Amino acid sequence: MFGRRRPLMRLLGFEIRFDLTWLIIVALIVFSLSAGYFPAAYEDLPTSTYIWMGVLGASGLFISIILHELAHSVVGRHMGMTFHGITLFAFGGAAELEEEPPTPRVEFWMTIAGPATSIVLAILFYVAGMLLVWMGTPAPIVAVISYLVVINVLLAAFNLLPAFPLDGGRILRAALWAWRGDVLWATRIATFVGGGLGLALVLLGIVSAFYGNLIGGMWWFLIGLFIRAGASMSYQRLLARHLLAGVPVRRLMKGEPLSVSPSLTVADLVEDYLLGRSMKYVPVVAEGSFVGQVGVEEVRRIPAGERSSRLVGDILTPADALNTVSPDAEAGAALEQMERAGRNCLFVVAAGRLVGVVTRKDVLQYLSVARELQPPSGRAAAHPAE
Ligand SMILES: [Zn+2]
């Protein structure tokens, strides 16, 4: 869902990262605050003051977003959930869950913590603003504080829209889930509403662009698309996890994989395996133990002239927790591991020995058959956003 993310800081044990799209938004918000919002609301201040107001306002906005996401993460962690950290991106922030909440109760409390924090922030900024006015603080500072009151109210309100994957949609799902005890059905309804709201925002964007509000219109259009994609992806992911529950990697892997020894020369590897058998990568096994992988990517770094004198053992990528999986692991977990690591295959290793290879294609193929075997109502709803 995100491009390459860069670390920003660590807070309360969570890593806060940003996607490159976020930098564009930071610049855009500083610009629109200092050239549009503040000059329109408070006339006749020096340009440098407007710029400072813009920078302070944008900083306050992002701190508010981080605190909102941090609230989800802290409450979630308290209830036993694992997070990958918080990512800031074009449309705000996201606290990335490792897995879906186990019960509606956990989902409800973890979710409500975000908007509740935004509302508390709005109240705190409001009280601070009143105090500053009473103390006779210069207007620009009061103006920034007032902006932060408004922005936190908007953050809470927008996130409470009952459209999955927004917070309000998660709360709706938790309620439906608690009512009927069926998480798939609850998710289907909440993502259906999410898809509908996304479509409404897309149309709103087109209409307002048509009436001259080009930037605002484009913004709603993109947020609408984002919500639709998020709704569809969340449901697909949940359905995949249900269909893959109890299916071990062992069942989907290909056993007895071809492997090479670390003492093979790189030239022979290219000739006999990569080109010879059209393989992009080969597992490397030494004395019966899996030691790593070697393939196109590793070979490309070695100049052609050196390939007959270099050995596979010198250039291989060693075995680690990202490229290996146990045969008893759930296939769903393996799929998520591949997605997280940006890989298309995992080496299946039991007690240090290579027993098979499982690819993304193997898992997706199984999923697609399992999905088609679902009753028609389940299948029709498997594409809520199409
Ligand atoms: Zn939230």
Tab-separated table of C-alpha atoms and ligand atoms in Angstrom:
chain	number	residue	atom	x	y	z
A	1	MET	CA	0.000	0.000	0.000
A	2	PHE	CA	2.898	2.347	0.689
A	3	GLY	CA	6.040	3.063	-1.284
A	4	ARG	CA	9.427	3.071	0.402
A	5	ARG	CA	9.099	4.403	3.922
A	6	ARG	CA	11.723	6.315	5.826
A	7	PRO	CA	12.024	6.423	9.613
A	8	LEU	CA	11.166	9.726	11.281
A	9	MET	CA	11.381	8.929	15.010
A	10	ARG	CA	10.428	6.441	17.720
A	11	LEU	CA	7.696	7.215	20.245
A	12	LEU	CA	6.593	4.951	23.132
A	13	GLY	CA	8.249	2.015	21.388
A	14	PHE	CA	6.536	2.580	18.010
A	15	GLU	CA	8.467	3.517	14.908
A	16	ILE	CA	7.017	6.521	13.105
A	17	ARG	CA	7.820	6.495	9.382
A	18	PHE	CA	6.837	8.553	6.403
A	19	ASP	CA	6.099	7.776	2.817
A	20	LEU	CA	7.570	10.170	0.236
A	21	THR	CA	4.069	11.381	-0.703
A	22	TRP	CA	3.885	12.835	2.795
A	23	LEU	CA	6.649	15.405	2.065
A	24	ILE	CA	4.621	16.762	-0.853
A	25	ILE	CA	1.593	17.116	1.419
A	26	VAL	CA	3.638	18.862	4.130
A	27	ALA	CA	4.800	21.435	1.563
A	28	LEU	CA	1.275	21.822	0.170
A	29	ILE	CA	-0.272	22.346	3.609
A	30	VAL	CA	2.364	24.875	4.719
A	31	PHE	CA	1.801	26.726	1.446
A	32	SER	CA	-1.990	26.693	1.571
A	33	LEU	CA	-2.019	27.790	5.228
A	34	SER	CA	0.452	30.653	4.805
A	35	ALA	CA	-0.780	31.841	1.406
A	36	GLY	CA	-4.507	31.101	1.724
A	37	TYR	CA	-6.086	30.178	5.047
A	38	PHE	CA	-4.321	32.539	7.488
A	39	PRO	CA	-4.171	35.648	5.225
A	40	ALA	CA	-7.898	35.232	4.504
A	41	ALA	CA	-8.810	34.852	8.176
A	42	TYR	CA	-6.412	37.458	9.638
A	43	GLU	CA	-5.672	40.351	7.299
A	44	ASP	CA	-2.722	42.743	7.158
A	45	LEU	CA	0.019	40.728	8.836
A	46	PRO	CA	3.584	40.657	7.412
A	47	THR	CA	4.312	37.801	4.950
A	48	SER	CA	6.972	36.322	7.256
A	49	THR	CA	4.350	36.048	10.010
A	50	TYR	CA	2.016	34.120	7.666
A	51	ILE	CA	4.873	31.734	6.833
A	52	TRP	CA	5.562	31.096	10.518
A	53	MET	CA	1.865	30.566	11.125
A	54	GLY	CA	1.791	28.071	8.247
A	55	VAL	CA	4.796	26.142	9.567
A	56	LEU	CA	3.407	26.068	13.125
A	57	GLY	CA	-0.080	25.123	11.929
A	58	ALA	CA	1.230	22.265	9.766
A	59	SER	CA	3.477	21.018	12.599
A	60	GLY	CA	0.503	21.080	14.961
A	61	LEU	CA	-1.595	19.193	12.403
A	62	PHE	CA	0.990	16.424	12.025
A	63	ILE	CA	1.566	16.189	15.773
A	64	SER	CA	-2.218	15.848	16.165
A	65	ILE	CA	-2.289	13.065	13.535
A	66	ILE	CA	0.619	11.247	15.194
A	67	LEU	CA	-1.106	11.460	18.603
A	68	HIS	CA	-4.331	10.086	17.059
A	69	GLU	CA	-2.469	7.096	15.567
A	70	LEU	CA	-0.419	6.666	18.715
A	71	ALA	CA	-3.654	6.367	20.715
A	72	HIS	CA	-4.800	3.491	18.447
A	73	SER	CA	-1.392	1.836	18.854
A	74	VAL	CA	-1.069	2.229	22.619
A	75	VAL	CA	-4.594	0.994	23.377
A	76	GLY	CA	-4.201	-1.816	20.819
A	77	ARG	CA	-0.885	-2.911	22.331
A	78	HIS	CA	-2.441	-2.815	25.789
A	79	MET	CA	-5.077	-5.259	24.489
A	80	GLY	CA	-2.473	-7.590	23.049
A	81	MET	CA	-2.285	-6.425	19.421
A	82	THR	CA	1.005	-6.105	17.522
A	83	PHE	CA	1.735	-3.075	15.351
A	84	HIS	CA	4.351	-2.483	12.679
A	85	GLY	CA	4.468	1.195	13.566
A	86	ILE	CA	2.857	4.348	12.263
A	87	THR	CA	3.178	5.577	8.708
A	88	LEU	CA	2.512	9.142	7.620
A	89	PHE	CA	1.403	9.418	3.999
A	90	ALA	CA	-0.551	11.639	1.623
A	91	PHE	CA	-3.914	11.204	3.348
A	92	GLY	CA	-2.735	11.427	6.942
A	93	GLY	CA	-1.497	8.617	9.116
A	94	ALA	CA	-2.015	4.899	9.583
A	95	ALA	CA	-1.236	2.683	12.563
A	96	GLU	CA	-0.292	-0.557	10.856
A	97	LEU	CA	-1.694	-3.653	12.494
A	98	GLU	CA	0.081	-6.954	12.146
A	99	GLU	CA	-3.229	-8.820	12.268
A	100	GLU	CA	-6.906	-8.038	12.568
A	101	PRO	CA	-8.311	-7.683	16.099
A	102	PRO	CA	-9.396	-11.002	17.663
A	103	THR	CA	-12.705	-9.757	19.129
A	104	PRO	CA	-15.164	-6.900	18.509
A	105	ARG	CA	-14.365	-5.548	21.970
A	106	VAL	CA	-10.660	-5.128	21.142
A	107	GLU	CA	-11.517	-3.576	17.782
A	108	PHE	CA	-13.941	-1.115	19.374
A	109	TRP	CA	-11.649	0.175	22.120
A	110	MET	CA	-8.557	0.264	19.939
A	111	THR	CA	-10.455	2.219	17.280
A	112	ILE	CA	-12.391	4.668	19.451
A	113	ALA	CA	-9.112	5.720	21.119
A	114	GLY	CA	-8.089	7.649	17.954
A	115	PRO	CA	-11.103	9.959	17.504
A	116	ALA	CA	-11.399	10.306	21.306
A	117	THR	CA	-7.827	11.616	21.382
A	118	SER	CA	-8.591	14.086	18.577
A	119	ILE	CA	-11.619	15.373	20.506
A	120	VAL	CA	-9.567	15.716	23.714
A	121	LEU	CA	-6.891	17.603	21.734
A	122	ALA	CA	-9.539	19.933	20.306
A	123	ILE	CA	-10.792	20.682	23.832
A	124	LEU	CA	-7.232	21.238	25.143
A	125	PHE	CA	-6.379	23.587	22.264
A	126	TYR	CA	-9.680	25.409	22.822
A	127	VAL	CA	-8.947	25.942	26.524
A	128	ALA	CA	-5.350	26.963	25.716
A	129	GLY	CA	-6.693	29.456	23.147
A	130	MET	CA	-9.080	31.003	25.689
A	131	LEU	CA	-6.239	31.325	28.222
A	132	LEU	CA	-3.956	32.915	25.610
A	133	VAL	CA	-6.648	35.450	24.636
A	134	TRP	CA	-7.211	36.247	28.305
A	135	MET	CA	-3.431	36.741	28.733
A	136	GLY	CA	-3.373	39.121	25.760
A	137	THR	CA	-1.210	36.880	23.546
A	138	PRO	CA	-0.602	38.259	19.980
A	139	ALA	CA	-3.286	37.328	17.445
A	140	PRO	CA	-1.109	35.105	15.151
A	141	ILE	CA	-0.448	32.591	17.947
A	142	VAL	CA	-4.119	32.495	18.938
A	143	ALA	CA	-4.943	32.030	15.238
A	144	VAL	CA	-2.730	28.931	14.970
A	145	ILE	CA	-4.285	27.474	18.143
A	146	SER	CA	-7.802	28.108	16.767
A	147	TYR	CA	-6.816	26.345	13.546
A	148	LEU	CA	-5.704	23.322	15.589
A	149	VAL	CA	-9.076	23.232	17.381
A	150	VAL	CA	-10.857	23.127	14.013
A	151	ILE	CA	-8.483	20.582	12.484
A	152	ASN	CA	-8.819	18.156	15.431
A	153	VAL	CA	-12.621	18.379	15.309
A	154	LEU	CA	-12.435	17.666	11.551
A	155	LEU	CA	-10.016	14.762	12.112
A	156	ALA	CA	-12.401	13.178	14.609
A	157	ALA	CA	-15.474	13.838	12.437
A	158	PHE	CA	-13.994	12.557	9.169
A	159	ASN	CA	-12.561	9.449	10.791
A	160	LEU	CA	-15.908	8.675	12.433
A	161	LEU	CA	-17.665	8.333	9.049
A	162	PRO	CA	-19.020	4.769	9.133
A	163	ALA	CA	-16.962	3.701	6.125
A	164	PHE	CA	-14.467	0.868	6.530
A	165	PRO	CA	-11.422	1.184	6.763
A	166	LEU	CA	-11.991	4.567	8.467
A	167	ASP	CA	-12.376	4.440	12.270
A	168	GLY	CA	-16.148	4.854	12.054
A	169	GLY	CA	-16.316	1.869	9.695
A	170	ARG	CA	-14.287	-0.204	12.136
A	171	ILE	CA	-16.665	0.762	14.948
A	172	LEU	CA	-19.616	-0.192	12.727
A	173	ARG	CA	-17.934	-3.512	11.988
A	174	ALA	CA	-17.242	-4.147	15.679
A	175	ALA	CA	-20.933	-3.489	16.476
A	176	LEU	CA	-22.211	-5.786	13.682
A	177	TRP	CA	-19.611	-8.386	14.602
A	178	ALA	CA	-20.675	-8.318	18.272
A	179	TRP	CA	-24.345	-8.526	17.217
A	180	ARG	CA	-24.172	-11.550	14.910
A	181	GLY	CA	-20.781	-13.028	15.794
A	182	ASP	CA	-19.810	-13.217	12.113
A	183	VAL	CA	-16.748	-11.121	11.306
A	184	LEU	CA	-16.861	-11.802	7.556
A	185	TRP	CA	-20.465	-10.642	7.279
A	186	ALA	CA	-19.748	-7.582	9.467
A	187	THR	CA	-16.734	-6.682	7.325
A	188	ARG	CA	-18.754	-7.153	4.146
A	189	ILE	CA	-21.387	-4.644	5.312
A	190	ALA	CA	-18.793	-2.135	6.622
A	191	THR	CA	-16.702	-2.326	3.437
A	192	PHE	CA	-19.851	-2.013	1.318
A	193	VAL	CA	-20.636	1.273	3.093
A	194	GLY	CA	-16.939	2.231	2.713
A	195	GLY	CA	-17.072	1.564	-1.030
A	196	GLY	CA	-20.261	3.653	-1.270
A	197	LEU	CA	-18.796	6.587	0.637
A	198	GLY	CA	-15.624	6.367	-1.465
A	199	LEU	CA	-17.738	6.535	-4.627
A	200	ALA	CA	-19.676	9.514	-3.216
A	201	LEU	CA	-16.384	11.351	-2.526
A	202	VAL	CA	-15.115	10.571	-6.034
A	203	LEU	CA	-18.319	12.039	-7.526
A	204	LEU	CA	-18.197	15.016	-5.161
A	205	GLY	CA	-14.599	15.603	-6.320
A	206	ILE	CA	-15.594	15.525	-9.997
A	207	VAL	CA	-18.555	17.871	-9.430
A	208	SER	CA	-16.549	20.391	-7.395
A	209	ALA	CA	-13.673	20.325	-9.925
A	210	PHE	CA	-16.304	20.980	-12.614
A	211	TYR	CA	-17.523	24.016	-10.651
A	212	GLY	CA	-14.012	25.483	-10.494
A	213	ASN	CA	-12.607	24.076	-7.237
A	214	LEU	CA	-9.914	22.072	-9.013
A	215	ILE	CA	-7.495	21.385	-6.132
A	216	GLY	CA	-10.233	20.635	-3.587
A	217	GLY	CA	-12.044	18.473	-6.125
A	218	MET	CA	-8.933	16.483	-6.945
A	219	TRP	CA	-8.343	15.996	-3.237
A	220	TRP	CA	-11.817	14.528	-2.603
A	221	PHE	CA	-11.474	12.416	-5.737
A	222	LEU	CA	-8.195	10.886	-4.500
A	223	ILE	CA	-9.442	10.345	-0.936
A	224	GLY	CA	-12.520	8.636	-2.385
A	225	LEU	CA	-10.346	6.298	-4.469
A	226	PHE	CA	-8.171	5.642	-1.443
A	227	ILE	CA	-11.148	4.664	0.742
A	228	ARG	CA	-12.518	2.403	-2.005
A	229	ALA	CA	-9.167	0.672	-2.448
A	230	GLY	CA	-8.761	0.351	1.329
A	231	ALA	CA	-12.241	-1.130	1.742
A	232	SER	CA	-11.723	-3.678	-1.003
A	233	MET	CA	-8.220	-4.606	0.160
A	234	SER	CA	-9.247	-5.054	3.798
A	235	TYR	CA	-12.077	-7.401	2.857
A	236	GLN	CA	-9.941	-9.396	0.432
A	237	ARG	CA	-7.287	-9.751	3.085
A	238	LEU	CA	-9.745	-10.924	5.717
A	239	LEU	CA	-11.342	-13.382	3.294
A	240	ALA	CA	-7.892	-14.709	2.376
A	241	ARG	CA	-7.063	-15.223	6.021
A	242	HIS	CA	-10.316	-17.133	6.575
A	243	LEU	CA	-9.815	-19.320	3.526
A	244	LEU	CA	-6.198	-20.010	4.492
A	245	ALA	CA	-6.910	-20.667	8.187
A	246	GLY	CA	-5.576	-24.076	9.149
A	247	VAL	CA	-3.817	-24.581	5.795
A	248	PRO	CA	-0.120	-25.214	6.506
A	249	VAL	CA	2.645	-24.099	4.156
A	250	ARG	CA	3.508	-27.802	3.769
A	251	ARG	CA	0.312	-28.327	1.756
A	252	LEU	CA	1.028	-25.590	-0.794
A	253	MET	CA	4.810	-25.821	-1.159
A	254	LYS	CA	6.674	-27.654	-3.895
A	255	GLY	CA	8.874	-30.303	-2.283
A	256	GLU	CA	12.318	-31.586	-3.231
A	257	PRO	CA	13.506	-28.312	-4.730
A	258	LEU	CA	16.599	-28.137	-6.903
A	259	SER	CA	19.489	-26.590	-4.978
A	260	VAL	CA	23.152	-25.726	-5.557
A	261	SER	CA	26.286	-26.024	-3.449
A	262	PRO	CA	28.221	-22.953	-2.229
A	263	SER	CA	31.326	-24.278	-4.000
A	264	LEU	CA	29.748	-23.948	-7.468
A	265	THR	CA	31.293	-21.148	-9.572
A	266	VAL	CA	29.101	-18.192	-10.478
A	267	ALA	CA	29.757	-18.878	-14.183
A	268	ASP	CA	28.425	-22.458	-13.834
A	269	LEU	CA	25.446	-21.193	-11.830
A	270	VAL	CA	24.531	-18.852	-14.698
A	271	GLU	CA	25.151	-21.440	-17.405
A	272	ASP	CA	23.513	-24.506	-15.812
A	273	TYR	CA	20.780	-23.023	-13.614
A	274	LEU	CA	19.833	-19.394	-14.261
A	275	LEU	CA	20.019	-19.585	-18.064
A	276	GLY	CA	20.106	-23.379	-18.349
A	277	ARG	CA	16.805	-23.885	-16.512
A	278	SER	CA	15.348	-20.366	-16.730
A	279	MET	CA	15.526	-19.918	-12.940
A	280	LYS	CA	15.647	-16.495	-11.317
A	281	TYR	CA	16.943	-17.825	-8.010
A	282	VAL	CA	18.169	-21.117	-6.553
A	283	PRO	CA	18.426	-22.183	-2.900
A	284	VAL	CA	21.948	-22.939	-1.665
A	285	VAL	CA	22.453	-26.051	0.470
A	286	ALA	CA	25.709	-27.010	2.236
A	287	GLU	CA	26.043	-30.432	3.916
A	288	GLY	CA	22.283	-30.835	4.026
A	289	SER	CA	21.610	-27.417	5.599
A	290	PHE	CA	19.917	-24.487	3.890
A	291	VAL	CA	22.389	-21.581	3.908
A	292	GLY	CA	20.829	-18.982	1.623
A	293	GLN	CA	19.713	-18.094	-1.869
A	294	VAL	CA	21.485	-16.964	-4.996
A	295	GLY	CA	20.039	-15.656	-8.220
A	296	VAL	CA	19.888	-12.981	-10.867
A	297	GLU	CA	20.075	-10.198	-8.316
A	298	GLU	CA	23.287	-11.425	-6.663
A	299	VAL	CA	24.959	-12.371	-9.968
A	300	ARG	CA	24.242	-9.006	-11.558
A	301	ARG	CA	26.634	-7.330	-9.098
A	302	ILE	CA	29.570	-9.494	-10.281
A	303	PRO	CA	31.335	-8.303	-13.470
A	304	ALA	CA	31.112	-10.930	-16.270
A	305	GLY	CA	34.908	-11.366	-16.313
A	306	GLU	CA	35.026	-12.414	-12.638
A	307	ARG	CA	32.191	-14.952	-12.755
A	308	SER	CA	34.384	-17.996	-13.453
A	309	SER	CA	36.616	-17.275	-10.452
A	310	ARG	CA	33.910	-16.378	-7.918
A	311	LEU	CA	31.914	-18.968	-5.946
A	312	VAL	CA	28.237	-19.056	-5.081
A	313	GLY	CA	29.211	-19.152	-1.379
A	314	ASP	CA	30.817	-15.674	-1.678
A	315	ILE	CA	27.802	-13.918	-3.135
A	316	LEU	CA	24.727	-15.664	-1.710
A	317	THR	CA	22.093	-13.890	0.391
A	318	PRO	CA	22.146	-15.744	3.742
A	319	ALA	CA	19.108	-17.479	5.243
A	320	ASP	CA	17.161	-15.257	7.623
A	321	ALA	CA	13.721	-14.839	9.173
A	322	LEU	CA	12.452	-13.000	6.075
A	323	ASN	CA	13.287	-15.553	3.383
A	324	THR	CA	12.489	-18.750	5.291
A	325	VAL	CA	9.302	-20.227	6.734
A	326	SER	CA	8.414	-23.378	8.670
A	327	PRO	CA	6.366	-26.084	6.884
A	328	ASP	CA	3.867	-25.890	9.761
A	329	ALA	CA	3.328	-22.117	9.485
A	330	GLU	CA	-0.088	-21.007	8.224
A	331	ALA	CA	-0.149	-20.214	4.520
A	332	GLY	CA	-1.847	-16.890	5.300
A	333	ALA	CA	1.060	-15.858	7.517
A	334	ALA	CA	3.494	-16.886	4.753
A	335	LEU	CA	1.605	-14.726	2.260
A	336	GLU	CA	1.757	-11.740	4.609
A	337	GLN	CA	5.461	-12.358	5.183
A	338	MET	CA	6.060	-12.274	1.412
A	339	GLU	CA	4.057	-9.057	1.116
A	340	ARG	CA	5.920	-7.403	3.972
A	341	ALA	CA	9.338	-8.472	2.697
A	342	GLY	CA	8.457	-7.684	-0.942
A	343	ARG	CA	9.330	-11.267	-1.981
A	344	ASN	CA	7.688	-13.738	-4.336
A	345	CYS	CA	8.888	-16.914	-2.655
A	346	LEU	CA	9.943	-18.350	0.688
A	347	PHE	CA	12.226	-21.298	1.384
A	348	VAL	CA	10.557	-23.874	3.580
A	349	VAL	CA	13.014	-25.006	6.222
A	350	ALA	CA	12.526	-27.608	8.966
A	351	ALA	CA	15.308	-28.117	11.528
A	352	GLY	CA	17.767	-26.372	9.240
A	353	ARG	CA	16.971	-28.572	6.220
A	354	LEU	CA	15.396	-27.254	3.045
A	355	VAL	CA	12.147	-29.180	2.490
A	356	GLY	CA	10.456	-27.077	-0.175
A	357	VAL	CA	9.757	-23.725	-1.784
A	358	VAL	CA	6.460	-21.875	-1.526
A	359	THR	CA	5.679	-19.043	-3.925
A	360	ARG	CA	3.132	-16.250	-3.840
A	361	LYS	CA	1.665	-17.787	-6.975
A	362	ASP	CA	1.115	-21.146	-5.210
A	363	VAL	CA	-0.800	-19.449	-2.389
A	364	LEU	CA	-2.839	-17.185	-4.672
A	365	GLN	CA	-3.734	-20.112	-6.910
A	366	TYR	CA	-5.055	-22.040	-3.907
A	367	LEU	CA	-6.956	-18.944	-2.755
A	368	SER	CA	-8.587	-18.432	-6.100
A	369	VAL	CA	-9.872	-22.020	-6.196
A	370	ALA	CA	-11.024	-21.853	-2.552
A	371	ARG	CA	-12.812	-18.570	-3.272
A	372	GLU	CA	-14.655	-20.007	-6.259
A	373	LEU	CA	-15.832	-22.904	-4.096
A	374	GLN	CA	-17.542	-20.410	-1.756
A	375	PRO	CA	-21.339	-20.156	-1.907
A	376	PRO	CA	-22.541	-17.579	-4.481
A	377	SER	CA	-23.471	-14.879	-1.918
A	378	GLY	CA	-19.975	-15.016	-0.450
A	379	ARG	CA	-18.423	-14.866	-3.894
A	380	ALA	CA	-20.476	-11.919	-5.091
A	381	ALA	CA	-19.524	-9.977	-2.012
A	382	ALA	CA	-15.850	-10.811	-2.392
A	383	HIS	CA	-15.495	-7.797	-4.688
A	384	PRO	CA	-17.292	-5.059	-2.774
A	385	ALA	CA	-15.505	-2.270	-4.608
A	386	GLU	CA	-15.773	-3.496	-8.160
B	1	ZN	ZN	-8.002	6.684	13.530
